[in-house]
Amino acid sequence: MITRSDRMKLVHSDIRGPLYEEALRMQAAGEKVLKLNTGNPGSFGFELPDSVRFALSRHIDEAVPYCDMRGMPSARDVICTYHIGRGLQGIKPGDIFVCNGVSEAASMAMTALVCTGDEILMPSPCYSLWSNNAYICAGKPVFYRCDPQNNWNPDPADIAAKVTERTKAILIINPNNPTGAVYSRETLLAIADIARKNHLVLLADEIYDRLVMDGLRHDSVAALAPDVPCITFNGLSKSHIICGFRCGWMVFSGPKDELKDIKDAVTQLASMRLCGNALTQLVIPAALADSESTQAMLVPGGRLFEQRKATLEVLEKIEGVSFVPNRAAFYLFPRIDGQMYDFEDGHDFAMRFLHEKHVLVIPGGGFDWNEDIRVRIVMLPEARVLSGAMEMLRDFLRQHRR
Ligand SMILES: Cc1ncc(COP(=O)(O)O)c(C=O)c1O
C-alpha cells in the first residue's frame, strides 16, 4: 500500500469521522438518525436571506470571469468597512483576502506562516480545522486550557506558561466553537499582551461574531491590540446560512512591516488557486448590509434563541449533566458525570448514544478536549426536535447509571 504523507498522521476530523460514518451506515440500513454533528444551518431548514438571494440573481453575470486572486474589489471594500466598524485600525481593502470559506483562509494563512516545528498556541477545546492545519504544515499545536469555571474563557496564565522559543502565534476562537463562549475584554487584553511581549502573531477566528446573544458585546482582539500583528478570520457561512457557498476572508492588521512577508506568501497561495469562488463574493455587500436577518434569529421568537431555550430547559433537569450556557453561536459543550454513568470516555458515550437512541453527537476528543466526558450538541434542529433529543438523552443516561 502507498502510505500517506507523514504530515497527515495526526490529522483528525471527528465531526465527519467514524461516528458520522456509522450514522450513515445506520441510515443506509433504514434507521432514522438525528445528526447533530455539523453546524450547518441550511440543512436544518434555516432559509437563505432574501438579501443574499436577490444579490446573487442581480449580479450573476459579474461572476463569469476569474476575479482578482485576493477577491473582488466590491467585496473587499465592504469587508474593510465592516472591520473598521468593529474597531480595526489602519486597514485597507489591500489587507483583505476573500477565500472559499474561513477553512481555506485558515489553510492559506497557516501554510504561509508555519515553518517545520513551529508551535501555535490553540484553545482546548478547539475547532479541529486549526490543529489539523498545524499538523499539515509540520507545525505543532500546543493547547492552552479554556476554563468552564470561568465561562470558558482561556486561561492567560496557562498560555504564558506554554510560550517557548518555537512559538509563532496564538489562535483565539471567539465566539468559540464548541463552547459558544464570548470572551471577556480582560481575557483578550491579557492574551494580546502575551503576544506583544513574545513577538507572536494573533490569529483570531471570529466567524461567529454576528451571532452573539443576550445583549453581550463581542470585542475583536485586533481592535484591542492595534500594535500587534493580527490576522482576523470571518465569513458568511453561519450568519447568512450559506455554508455551501464557501464564503470567508482574512484581514491583516497591526504594524504593516511585521506581516509583509506572510501577506506576500498568502498572495502567492491565492494566485495559485487563481481566485476564490466569484459567485459567493457577489453577495458579500448585500449580506454585510443585512444584519437584520441574523439578528432575528437571536432574539426571543427567533430560531437560535428558542432552540437554545428548549435544549437548556430539558438538560438542566438531568442529574449528572452540567454545562455553561452558550452566549453565541449554536453549540453547547455539556459535561457528563463519569462517576455517575458507566461510560469509558466521550467516544464510548457518543457511540452508545448513537446506537441506542439514534442521535449523533461529537465527543470532546474531537475538539482536543480530554479532561472529562463532554460532547458537543449542535442546537440547530427546531425546538421541539431538540427537546425530544434531550429527553432521549435523559432516558439514555437513566439506563446507564452505575
Ligand atoms: C470556529 C470555526 N471556524 C471556521 C469554520 C469554517 O467556516 P467556513 O464555512 O467559512 O469554512 C467553522 C465552521 O463550523 C467554525 O466553527
PDB file of C-alpha atoms and ligand atoms in Angstrom, residues 101-103 127 129 173 177 205 207-208 237-238 246 331, ligand 1:
ATOM      1  CA  GLY A 101     -14.635  29.889   3.418  1.00  0.00           C
ATOM      2  CA  VAL A 102     -12.684  30.519   6.600  1.00  0.00           C
ATOM      3  CA  SER A 103     -11.480  26.951   6.067  1.00  0.00           C
ATOM      4  CA  TYR A 127     -12.351  23.537  16.357  1.00  0.00           C
ATOM      5  CA  LEU A 129      -9.679  22.930  11.393  1.00  0.00           C
ATOM      6  CA  ILE A 173     -11.567  31.371  18.513  1.00  0.00           C
ATOM      7  CA  ASN A 177     -16.837  26.503  18.794  1.00  0.00           C
ATOM      8  CA  ASP A 205     -11.211  33.229  14.177  1.00  0.00           C
ATOM      9  CA  ILE A 207     -16.726  33.691  12.253  1.00  0.00           C
ATOM     10  CA  TYR A 208     -19.473  33.800  14.944  1.00  0.00           C
ATOM     11  CA  SER A 237     -21.434  30.618   6.344  1.00  0.00           C
ATOM     12  CA  LYS A 238     -23.288  30.889   9.632  1.00  0.00           C
ATOM     13  CA  ARG A 246     -17.913  28.768   0.764  1.00  0.00           C
ATOM     14  CA  TYR A 331     -23.212  24.950  20.298  1.00  0.00           C
TER      15      TYR A 331
HETATM   16  C1  LIG B   1     -14.776  28.297  14.501  1.00  0.00           C
HETATM   17  C2  LIG B   1     -14.977  27.991  13.065  1.00  0.00           C
HETATM   18  N1  LIG B   1     -14.110  28.458  12.166  1.00  0.00           N
HETATM   19  C3  LIG B   1     -14.245  28.202  10.858  1.00  0.00           C
HETATM   20  C4  LIG B   1     -15.268  27.415  10.389  1.00  0.00           C
HETATM   21  C5  LIG B   1     -15.345  27.134   8.905  1.00  0.00           C
HETATM   22  O1  LIG B   1     -16.117  28.071   8.272  1.00  0.00           O
HETATM   23  P1  LIG B   1     -16.266  28.189   6.690  1.00  0.00           P
HETATM   24  O2  LIG B   1     -17.594  27.610   6.332  1.00  0.00           O
HETATM   25  O3  LIG B   1     -16.190  29.659   6.432  1.00  0.00           O
HETATM   26  O4  LIG B   1     -15.134  27.452   6.064  1.00  0.00           O
HETATM   27  C6  LIG B   1     -16.208  26.896  11.282  1.00  0.00           C
HETATM   28  C7  LIG B   1     -17.297  26.018  10.805  1.00  0.00           C
HETATM   29  O5  LIG B   1     -18.010  25.400  11.552  1.00  0.00           O
HETATM   30  C8  LIG B   1     -16.050  27.186  12.656  1.00  0.00           C
HETATM   31  O6  LIG B   1     -16.904  26.696  13.564  1.00  0.00           O
END
